[in-house]
Tab-separated table of C-alpha atoms in Angstrom:
chain	number	residue	atom	x	y	z
A	1	MET	CA	41.269	140.579	83.635
A	2	GLU	CA	39.748	140.635	87.110
A	3	SER	CA	42.165	140.496	90.051
A	4	LEU	CA	41.896	137.768	92.660
A	5	ASN	CA	42.473	140.486	95.293
A	6	PRO	CA	40.505	143.761	95.676
A	7	GLN	CA	43.862	145.549	95.782
A	8	PRO	CA	47.510	144.473	95.546
A	9	VAL	CA	48.892	142.620	98.546
A	10	LYS	CA	51.809	144.492	100.104
A	11	PHE	CA	54.812	142.754	101.686
A	12	THR	CA	57.727	144.470	103.454
A	13	TRP	CA	61.154	142.931	104.022
A	14	THR	CA	63.917	144.560	106.107
A	15	LEU	CA	67.443	143.276	105.476
A	16	GLU	CA	69.624	144.057	108.512
A	17	ASN	CA	73.450	144.413	108.324
A	18	PHE	CA	73.114	144.587	104.568
A	19	SER	CA	76.670	145.744	103.775
A	20	ARG	CA	78.106	142.857	105.808
A	21	LEU	CA	76.071	140.119	104.134
A	22	ASN	CA	78.467	137.485	102.831
A	23	VAL	CA	76.016	135.498	100.713
A	24	ARG	CA	75.305	135.513	97.017
A	25	LYS	CA	71.523	135.546	97.382
A	26	LEU	CA	68.838	135.746	100.056
A	27	TYR	CA	65.175	134.730	100.183
A	28	SER	CA	62.534	136.528	102.268
A	29	ASP	CA	59.843	134.866	104.348
A	30	GLU	CA	56.875	133.636	102.350
A	31	PHE	CA	53.678	135.661	101.997
A	32	THR	CA	50.323	134.965	100.352
A	33	ALA	CA	48.564	136.820	97.546
A	34	GLY	CA	45.692	135.507	95.457
A	35	GLY	CA	45.756	132.266	97.449
A	36	CYS	CA	49.337	131.595	96.244
A	37	LYS	CA	52.666	131.611	98.052
A	38	TRP	CA	55.329	134.170	97.074
A	39	ARG	CA	58.671	135.422	98.338
A	40	LEU	CA	61.345	137.937	97.393
A	41	LEU	CA	64.801	137.036	96.099
A	42	VAL	CA	67.686	139.498	96.505
A	43	PHE	CA	71.296	139.345	95.298
A	44	PRO	CA	73.031	141.795	97.695
A	45	LYS	CA	76.157	142.047	95.558
A	46	GLY	CA	74.348	141.676	92.247
A	47	ASN	CA	73.523	138.778	89.965
A	48	ASN	CA	76.780	139.000	87.975
A	49	VAL	CA	76.322	142.792	87.665
A	50	ASP	CA	77.282	145.817	89.771
A	51	TYR	CA	73.658	146.320	90.765
A	52	VAL	CA	71.437	144.983	93.522
A	53	SER	CA	69.207	142.377	91.847
A	54	ILE	CA	65.632	141.841	93.097
A	55	TYR	CA	63.078	139.270	91.936
A	56	LEU	CA	59.606	137.967	92.841
A	57	ASP	CA	59.771	134.193	93.316
A	58	VAL	CA	57.362	131.232	93.616
A	59	PRO	CA	58.709	129.250	96.607
A	60	ASP	CA	56.701	126.061	96.052
A	61	ALA	CA	57.375	125.784	92.303
A	62	SER	CA	58.970	122.339	92.608
A	63	THR	CA	55.856	120.895	94.265
A	64	LEU	CA	53.246	122.370	91.904
A	65	PRO	CA	51.515	120.141	89.330
A	66	SER	CA	52.657	119.962	85.736
A	67	GLY	CA	51.414	122.871	83.635
A	68	TRP	CA	50.987	125.278	86.552
A	69	ARG	CA	51.066	129.009	85.926
A	70	ARG	CA	50.377	132.232	87.808
A	71	GLU	CA	49.873	135.538	86.100
A	72	ALA	CA	50.630	138.556	88.251
A	73	GLN	CA	51.039	142.306	87.993
A	74	PHE	CA	53.639	143.354	90.552
A	75	SER	CA	55.869	146.171	91.706
A	76	LEU	CA	59.164	145.937	93.596
A	77	ILE	CA	60.158	148.936	95.702
A	78	MET	CA	63.444	149.869	97.351
A	79	VAL	CA	62.364	152.243	100.105
A	80	ASN	CA	64.121	155.584	100.542
A	81	GLN	CA	64.037	155.841	104.329
A	82	ASN	CA	64.715	159.584	104.317
A	83	HIS	CA	62.173	160.528	101.668
A	84	GLN	CA	59.473	157.991	100.829
A	85	SER	CA	58.651	159.860	97.633
A	86	SER	CA	62.200	159.179	96.384
A	87	SER	CA	61.858	155.399	96.701
A	88	THR	CA	62.804	153.371	93.624
A	89	ARG	CA	59.867	151.450	92.142
A	90	LYS	CA	59.908	149.039	89.224
A	91	GLY	CA	56.923	147.081	87.948
A	92	SER	CA	56.219	144.200	85.609
A	93	ARG	CA	53.584	141.757	84.481
A	94	HIS	CA	54.600	138.150	84.095
A	95	THR	CA	53.215	134.636	83.855
A	96	PHE	CA	55.168	132.512	86.321
A	97	LYS	CA	55.546	128.875	85.308
A	98	ALA	CA	58.013	125.979	85.343
A	99	GLY	CA	61.390	127.307	84.211
A	100	GLU	CA	60.322	130.898	84.974
A	101	ALA	CA	59.489	130.653	88.663
A	102	ASP	CA	61.136	134.003	89.442
A	103	TRP	CA	60.941	137.314	87.628
A	104	GLY	CA	62.236	140.766	88.355
A	105	PHE	CA	65.116	143.133	87.788
A	106	THR	CA	68.769	142.122	87.569
A	107	SER	CA	69.883	145.782	87.451
A	108	PHE	CA	67.603	147.255	90.093
A	109	LYS	CA	69.910	149.743	91.829
A	110	PRO	CA	73.640	150.482	91.252
A	111	LEU	CA	75.693	149.237	94.192
A	112	ALA	CA	77.670	152.472	94.309
A	113	GLU	CA	74.502	154.531	94.550
A	114	LEU	CA	73.009	152.188	97.145
A	115	HIS	CA	76.026	152.400	99.454
A	116	THR	CA	76.099	156.186	99.328
A	117	HIS	CA	74.449	156.747	102.692
A	118	ILE	CA	73.168	160.236	101.962
A	119	ASN	CA	70.828	158.720	99.379
A	120	GLY	CA	68.708	157.239	102.193
A	121	PHE	CA	68.413	153.665	100.968
A	122	LEU	CA	70.763	152.222	103.596
A	123	VAL	CA	69.987	153.583	107.066
A	124	ASN	CA	71.723	151.977	110.038
A	125	ASP	CA	72.902	149.394	107.506
A	126	ALA	CA	69.303	148.264	106.936
A	127	LEU	CA	67.720	147.968	103.494
A	128	ILE	CA	63.920	147.899	103.141
A	129	VAL	CA	62.404	146.178	100.116
A	130	GLU	CA	58.658	146.026	99.416
A	131	ALA	CA	56.522	144.077	96.983
A	132	GLU	CA	53.000	144.828	95.787
A	133	VAL	CA	51.481	141.786	94.108
A	134	ASP	CA	48.198	141.637	92.221
A	135	VAL	CA	47.406	138.067	91.099
A	136	LEU	CA	45.379	138.035	87.874
A	137	ALA	CA	45.066	134.320	87.070
A	138	VAL	CA	46.077	130.975	88.562
A	139	HIS	CA	46.122	127.492	87.040
A	140	PRO	CA	45.116	125.127	88.525
A	141	PRO	CA	42.627	127.410	90.316
A	142	VAL	CA	42.970	127.980	94.067
A	143	ILE	CA	40.434	129.038	96.689
A	144	VAL	CA	41.345	132.497	97.938
A	145	PRO	CA	40.828	132.703	101.735
A	146	GLU	CA	38.669	135.565	102.961
A	147	ALA	CA	41.581	136.886	105.028
A	148	ASP	CA	43.581	137.160	101.804
A	149	ARG	CA	40.849	139.347	100.297
A	150	SER	CA	41.058	141.877	103.122
A	151	PRO	CA	43.053	145.110	102.712
A	152	PRO	CA	46.621	144.469	103.944
A	153	ASP	CA	46.610	147.400	106.363
A	154	MET	CA	43.571	146.123	108.301
A	155	GLU	CA	44.028	145.352	111.994
A	156	PRO	CA	44.582	141.590	112.464
A	157	LEU	CA	41.246	139.817	112.706
A	158	PHE	CA	42.150	137.916	115.852
A	159	VAL	CA	43.067	141.052	117.816
A	160	THR	CA	39.883	142.798	116.660
A	161	GLU	CA	37.713	139.833	117.671
A	162	THR	CA	39.396	139.591	121.093
A	163	ASN	CA	38.749	143.268	121.774
A	164	ARG	CA	35.121	142.810	120.729
A	165	PHE	CA	34.759	139.853	123.131
A	166	GLU	CA	36.207	141.873	126.025
A	167	SER	CA	33.880	144.802	125.346
A	168	PHE	CA	30.795	142.582	125.124
A	169	PHE	CA	31.507	140.569	128.281
A	170	SER	CA	32.366	143.699	130.265
A	171	GLU	CA	28.877	144.984	129.473
A	172	LEU	CA	27.482	141.520	130.312
A	173	LYS	CA	29.144	141.637	133.732
A	174	GLU	CA	27.505	145.000	134.454
A	175	PHE	CA	24.170	143.509	133.375
A	176	ILE	CA	24.643	140.560	135.765
A	177	ILE	CA	25.477	142.819	138.728
A	178	THR	CA	22.522	145.142	138.014
A	179	THR	CA	20.136	142.197	137.597
A	180	GLU	CA	21.261	140.494	140.817
A	181	ASN	CA	20.862	143.717	142.824
A	182	SER	CA	17.411	144.287	141.328
A	183	ALA	CA	16.368	140.688	142.061
A	184	ALA	CA	17.449	141.047	145.705
A	185	ARG	CA	15.261	144.135	146.100
A	186	GLU	CA	12.307	142.389	144.417
A	187	VAL	CA	12.542	139.372	146.740
A	188	SER	CA	12.584	141.589	149.826
A	189	GLY	CA	9.598	143.686	148.679
A	190	SER	CA	7.666	140.665	147.371
A	191	ASN	CA	7.904	138.768	150.671
A	192	SER	CA	6.580	141.770	152.591
A	193	THR	CA	3.677	142.306	150.187
A	194	GLU	CA	2.652	138.630	150.159
A	195	ASN	CA	2.634	138.455	153.961
A	196	ASP	CA	0.420	141.551	154.132
A	197	GLN	CA	-1.977	140.041	151.608
A	198	MET	CA	-2.151	136.787	153.589
A	199	VAL	CA	-2.876	138.656	156.799
A	200	ARG	CA	-5.715	140.517	155.102
A	201	LEU	CA	-7.165	137.266	153.749
A	202	ILE	CA	-7.040	135.492	157.080
A	203	SER	CA	-7.917	138.437	159.326
A	204	GLY	CA	-11.635	138.121	158.434
A	205	SER	CA	-11.837	134.554	159.776
A	206	PRO	CA	-13.391	133.975	163.214
A	207	SER	CA	-10.907	133.216	165.982
A	208	LEU	CA	-13.118	132.663	169.078
A	209	GLU	CA	-12.805	129.133	170.492
A	210	GLU	CA	-16.357	129.087	171.882
A	211	VAL	CA	-18.096	129.233	168.489
A	212	GLU	CA	-20.152	126.294	167.383
A	213	LYS	CA	-18.808	123.469	165.287
A	214	ALA	CA	-19.817	125.140	161.995
A	215	LYS	CA	-18.059	128.347	162.976
A	216	GLN	CA	-14.916	126.354	163.753
A	217	TYR	CA	-15.328	124.575	160.425
A	218	LEU	CA	-15.402	127.937	158.648
A	219	LYS	CA	-12.308	128.996	160.478
A	220	GLU	CA	-10.511	125.856	159.310
A	221	CYS	CA	-11.614	126.476	155.751
A	222	LEU	CA	-10.430	130.057	155.814
A	223	SER	CA	-7.130	129.002	157.344
A	224	ASP	CA	-6.832	126.346	154.611
A	225	LEU	CA	-7.503	128.811	151.797
A	226	PHE	CA	-4.775	127.600	149.398
A	227	LYS	CA	-5.279	123.863	149.824
A	228	LEU	CA	-7.165	121.456	147.558
A	229	ASN	CA	-10.983	121.054	147.762
A	230	MET	CA	-11.268	124.495	149.363
A	231	LYS	CA	-14.400	125.396	147.412
A	232	ASP	CA	-16.498	122.430	148.616
A	233	ARG	CA	-15.392	122.683	152.231
A	234	LEU	CA	-15.931	126.425	152.375
A	235	SER	CA	-19.369	126.087	150.712
A	236	ALA	CA	-20.437	123.493	153.312
A	237	ALA	CA	-19.260	125.733	156.154
A	238	LEU	CA	-21.142	128.746	154.819
A	239	LEU	CA	-24.297	126.678	154.299
A	240	ALA	CA	-24.203	125.436	157.888
A	241	LEU	CA	-23.608	128.893	159.347
A	242	SER	CA	-26.276	130.549	157.209
A	243	HIS	CA	-28.868	128.299	158.897
A	244	ALA	CA	-27.496	128.742	162.395
A	245	GLU	CA	-29.768	130.655	164.772
A	246	VAL	CA	-27.410	130.834	167.730
A	247	GLY	CA	-23.718	131.387	168.296
A	248	LEU	CA	-23.300	134.177	165.736
A	249	SER	CA	-23.356	137.904	166.227
A	250	SER	CA	-25.388	140.047	163.919
A	251	ASP	CA	-22.161	141.363	162.345
A	252	GLN	CA	-20.970	137.799	161.700
A	253	GLN	CA	-24.292	136.874	160.115
A	254	ARG	CA	-24.161	139.901	157.820
A	255	SER	CA	-20.555	139.092	156.916
A	256	ILE	CA	-21.433	135.474	156.109
A	257	LYS	CA	-24.391	136.548	153.987
A	258	ALA	CA	-22.351	139.165	152.090
A	259	PHE	CA	-19.601	136.621	151.438
A	260	GLN	CA	-22.113	133.946	150.361
A	261	ASP	CA	-23.678	136.378	147.887
A	262	ASN	CA	-20.242	136.933	146.297
A	263	PHE	CA	-19.038	133.376	146.739
A	264	ASP	CA	-18.852	132.525	143.013
A	265	ASP	CA	-16.918	135.741	142.241
A	266	PHE	CA	-14.520	134.984	145.074
A	267	ILE	CA	-13.904	131.457	143.775
A	268	SER	CA	-13.405	132.761	140.231
A	269	ASP	CA	-10.951	135.411	141.444
A	270	PHE	CA	-9.148	132.888	143.582
A	271	LEU	CA	-8.741	130.389	140.725
A	272	THR	CA	-7.593	133.187	138.417
A	273	PHE	CA	-5.040	134.204	141.013
A	274	GLU	CA	-3.878	130.588	141.360
A	275	ARG	CA	-3.494	130.278	137.597
A	276	ASP	CA	-1.702	133.626	137.174
A	277	ASN	CA	0.484	132.968	140.177
A	278	ALA	CA	1.476	129.578	138.760
A	279	GLU	CA	2.291	131.205	135.401
A	280	PHE	CA	4.252	133.914	137.211
A	281	GLU	CA	6.292	131.318	139.096
A	282	LEU	CA	6.872	129.391	135.849
A	283	GLN	CA	8.050	132.508	133.982
A	284	LYS	CA	10.182	133.499	136.952
A	285	LEU	CA	11.784	130.056	136.913
A	286	ALA	CA	12.409	130.362	133.160
A	287	ARG	CA	13.938	133.822	133.671
A	288	ASP	CA	16.183	132.521	136.448
A	289	GLN	CA	17.313	129.658	134.225
A	290	VAL	CA	18.191	132.072	131.421
A	291	PHE	CA	20.017	134.331	133.870
A	292	SER	CA	21.909	131.324	135.208
A	293	SER	CA	22.945	130.563	131.629
A	294	VAL	CA	24.132	134.165	131.207
A	295	LYS	CA	26.251	133.916	134.365
A	296	LYS	CA	27.667	130.588	133.214
A	297	ASN	CA	28.596	132.118	129.850
A	298	HIS	CA	30.391	134.931	131.654
A	299	GLU	CA	32.313	132.383	133.718
A	300	ILE	CA	33.308	130.596	130.492
A	301	HIS	CA	34.446	133.957	129.097
A	302	LEU	CA	36.732	134.445	132.116
A	303	SER	CA	38.092	130.948	131.623
A	304	ASN	CA	38.646	131.642	127.900
A	305	ARG	CA	40.470	134.860	128.708
A	306	GLN	CA	42.755	133.027	131.118
A	307	LEU	CA	43.376	130.353	128.482
A	308	LEU	CA	44.128	133.069	125.908
A	309	GLU	CA	46.732	134.603	128.215
A	310	SER	CA	48.334	131.175	128.538
A	311	LEU	CA	48.273	130.720	124.748
A	312	ASP	CA	49.761	134.202	124.263
A	313	ALA	CA	52.654	133.255	126.545
A	314	GLU	CA	53.068	129.988	124.644
A	315	GLU	CA	52.965	131.869	121.336
A	316	GLU	CA	55.676	134.287	122.524
A	317	GLU	CA	57.840	131.342	123.517
A	318	LEU	CA	57.287	129.738	120.111
A	319	LYS	CA	58.133	133.036	118.384
A	320	LYS	CA	61.326	133.209	120.391
A	321	ARG	CA	62.194	129.659	119.429
A	322	MET	CA	61.254	130.348	115.793
A	323	GLY	CA	63.543	133.385	115.874
A	324	GLU	CA	66.383	131.240	117.152
A	325	VAL	CA	65.671	128.587	114.512
A	326	LYS	CA	65.537	131.259	111.814
A	327	MET	CA	68.899	132.657	112.925
A	328	ARG	CA	70.403	129.166	112.893
A	329	LYS	CA	68.899	128.560	109.461
A	330	GLU	CA	70.295	131.843	108.130
A	331	LYS	CA	73.676	130.963	109.634
A	332	LEU	CA	73.509	127.553	107.962
A	333	VAL	CA	72.622	129.118	104.608
A	334	SER	CA	75.434	131.637	105.047
A	335	ASP	CA	77.920	128.856	105.879
A	336	TRP	CA	76.568	126.898	102.941
A	337	GLU	CA	77.128	129.845	100.622
A	338	ILE	CA	80.679	130.175	101.941
A	339	LEU	CA	81.189	126.430	101.430
A	340	MET	CA	79.910	126.752	97.875
A	341	THR	CA	82.264	129.676	97.226
A	342	GLU	CA	85.200	127.775	98.701
A	343	SER	CA	84.260	124.711	96.677
A	344	GLU	CA	84.070	126.794	93.508
A	345	GLU	CA	87.511	128.225	94.268
A	346	ALA	CA	88.868	124.746	95.009
A	347	LYS	CA	87.418	123.487	91.734
A	348	SER	CA	89.031	126.385	89.873
A	349	ASN	CA	92.360	125.751	91.634
A	350	TYR	CA	92.110	122.079	90.703
A	351	VAL	CA	91.704	122.947	87.015
A	352	THR	CA	94.675	125.315	87.244
A	353	GLN	CA	96.723	122.676	89.021
A	354	GLU	CA	95.790	120.146	86.343
A	355	LYS	CA	97.189	122.462	83.683
A	356	LYS	CA	100.371	122.974	85.681
A	357	LEU	CA	100.675	119.218	86.139
A	358	GLU	CA	100.368	118.699	82.366
A	359	VAL	CA	103.194	121.191	81.756
A	360	VAL	CA	105.440	119.562	84.378
A	361	GLU	CA	104.569	116.115	83.051
A	362	GLU	CA	105.695	117.161	79.572
A	363	LYS	CA	108.952	118.490	81.007
A	364	LYS	CA	109.432	115.199	82.836
A	365	ARG	CA	108.920	113.265	79.571
A	366	ILE	CA	111.475	115.345	77.715
A	367	ALA	CA	113.930	115.035	80.584
A	368	LYS	CA	113.389	111.293	80.619
A	369	GLU	CA	114.164	111.077	76.874
A	370	ARG	CA	117.347	113.079	77.379
A	371	MET	CA	118.273	110.925	80.321
A	372	SER	CA	117.745	107.825	78.173
A	373	ARG	CA	120.163	109.145	75.541
A	374	SER	CA	122.683	110.073	78.189
A	375	THR	CA	122.386	106.641	79.783
A	376	THR	CA	123.142	104.932	76.440
A	377	ALA	CA	126.308	107.007	75.931
A	378	TRP	CA	127.342	106.358	79.533
A	379	SER	CA	126.904	102.604	79.133
A	380	SER	CA	128.999	102.623	75.919
A	381	LEU	CA	131.773	104.585	77.604
A	382	LYS	CA	131.757	102.275	80.589
A	383	LEU	CA	131.995	99.226	78.293
A	384	GLN	CA	135.161	100.586	76.644
A	385	PHE	CA	137.085	101.357	79.776
A	386	VAL	CA	135.870	99.083	82.544
């Protein structure tokens, strides 16, 4: 039969101040195996025997539906704290069901042997009991949580995930710092390069105020290089200057002619630059938006970490309160056990007293009969002489 767990689930229970326990039986905290709840049941002074009695118990048996059953292969271990290899282990296979909700060993370990301290089972008056439970079948079926399928000695999932978050976001912080420093250098270098390019583009434009109207028009066009309708305005200026016979030096005429010959290439290059520059700015904007999202995520991580610290403190406080509640509960159970023992003794004393009362009542009846006879004789005597 296939197990509901890859390997048996292990549970450890330490019973402190064992020799001073004044209760008939004790239950451990609940644990889960095969999607089902379990707990250990111990009789410190034995279940009507001179042995420690240990059982595996189904804590929610009274709330389970009619016909429920759980088949399990299990081992109960009393740990030898001096030599693990000398621990006492007993195993069984049982189908737990209504009327048989606990199963184990009434004569697990002789009390005399247990309380011999050199044997290593009681160390500092603490007894350690372990259970290894392998659930084979459950009816009605239950869904086994993934956490319950994990090996019991794995590091808690929450702690592992938290460490993974911290590692990832530490690397993310380094990425943010490196990226911001790199971006600052790019902005500085980019501004310098763009200014140089602009100077080179504009430096070829005429700057003399005495040039004719067409020459001034060209200057305006060149100064307005990145504005709309540049092509038409620049073409008109070049056309006017190419027909001018005065007001231009020979070098200016040659420059205008050379530029006019390459005018279409210049326009094509300029439009390509405009398109690529627009795409560059768009991609840069997209990159900056993504980077902004990364920084925001890191800020959320810091907020989550702060919240986790607050929750950890709250959890510690709850654990402390749970510990206090558990101690009060154990004290209540202990007082309850004492009350039950006292009540049992009182009940026994009542039965004994009842028997004594019956004996005394019989004596009273006999004495009353004798007294009745004596009273008759007394009355007869009195009648004769008084």
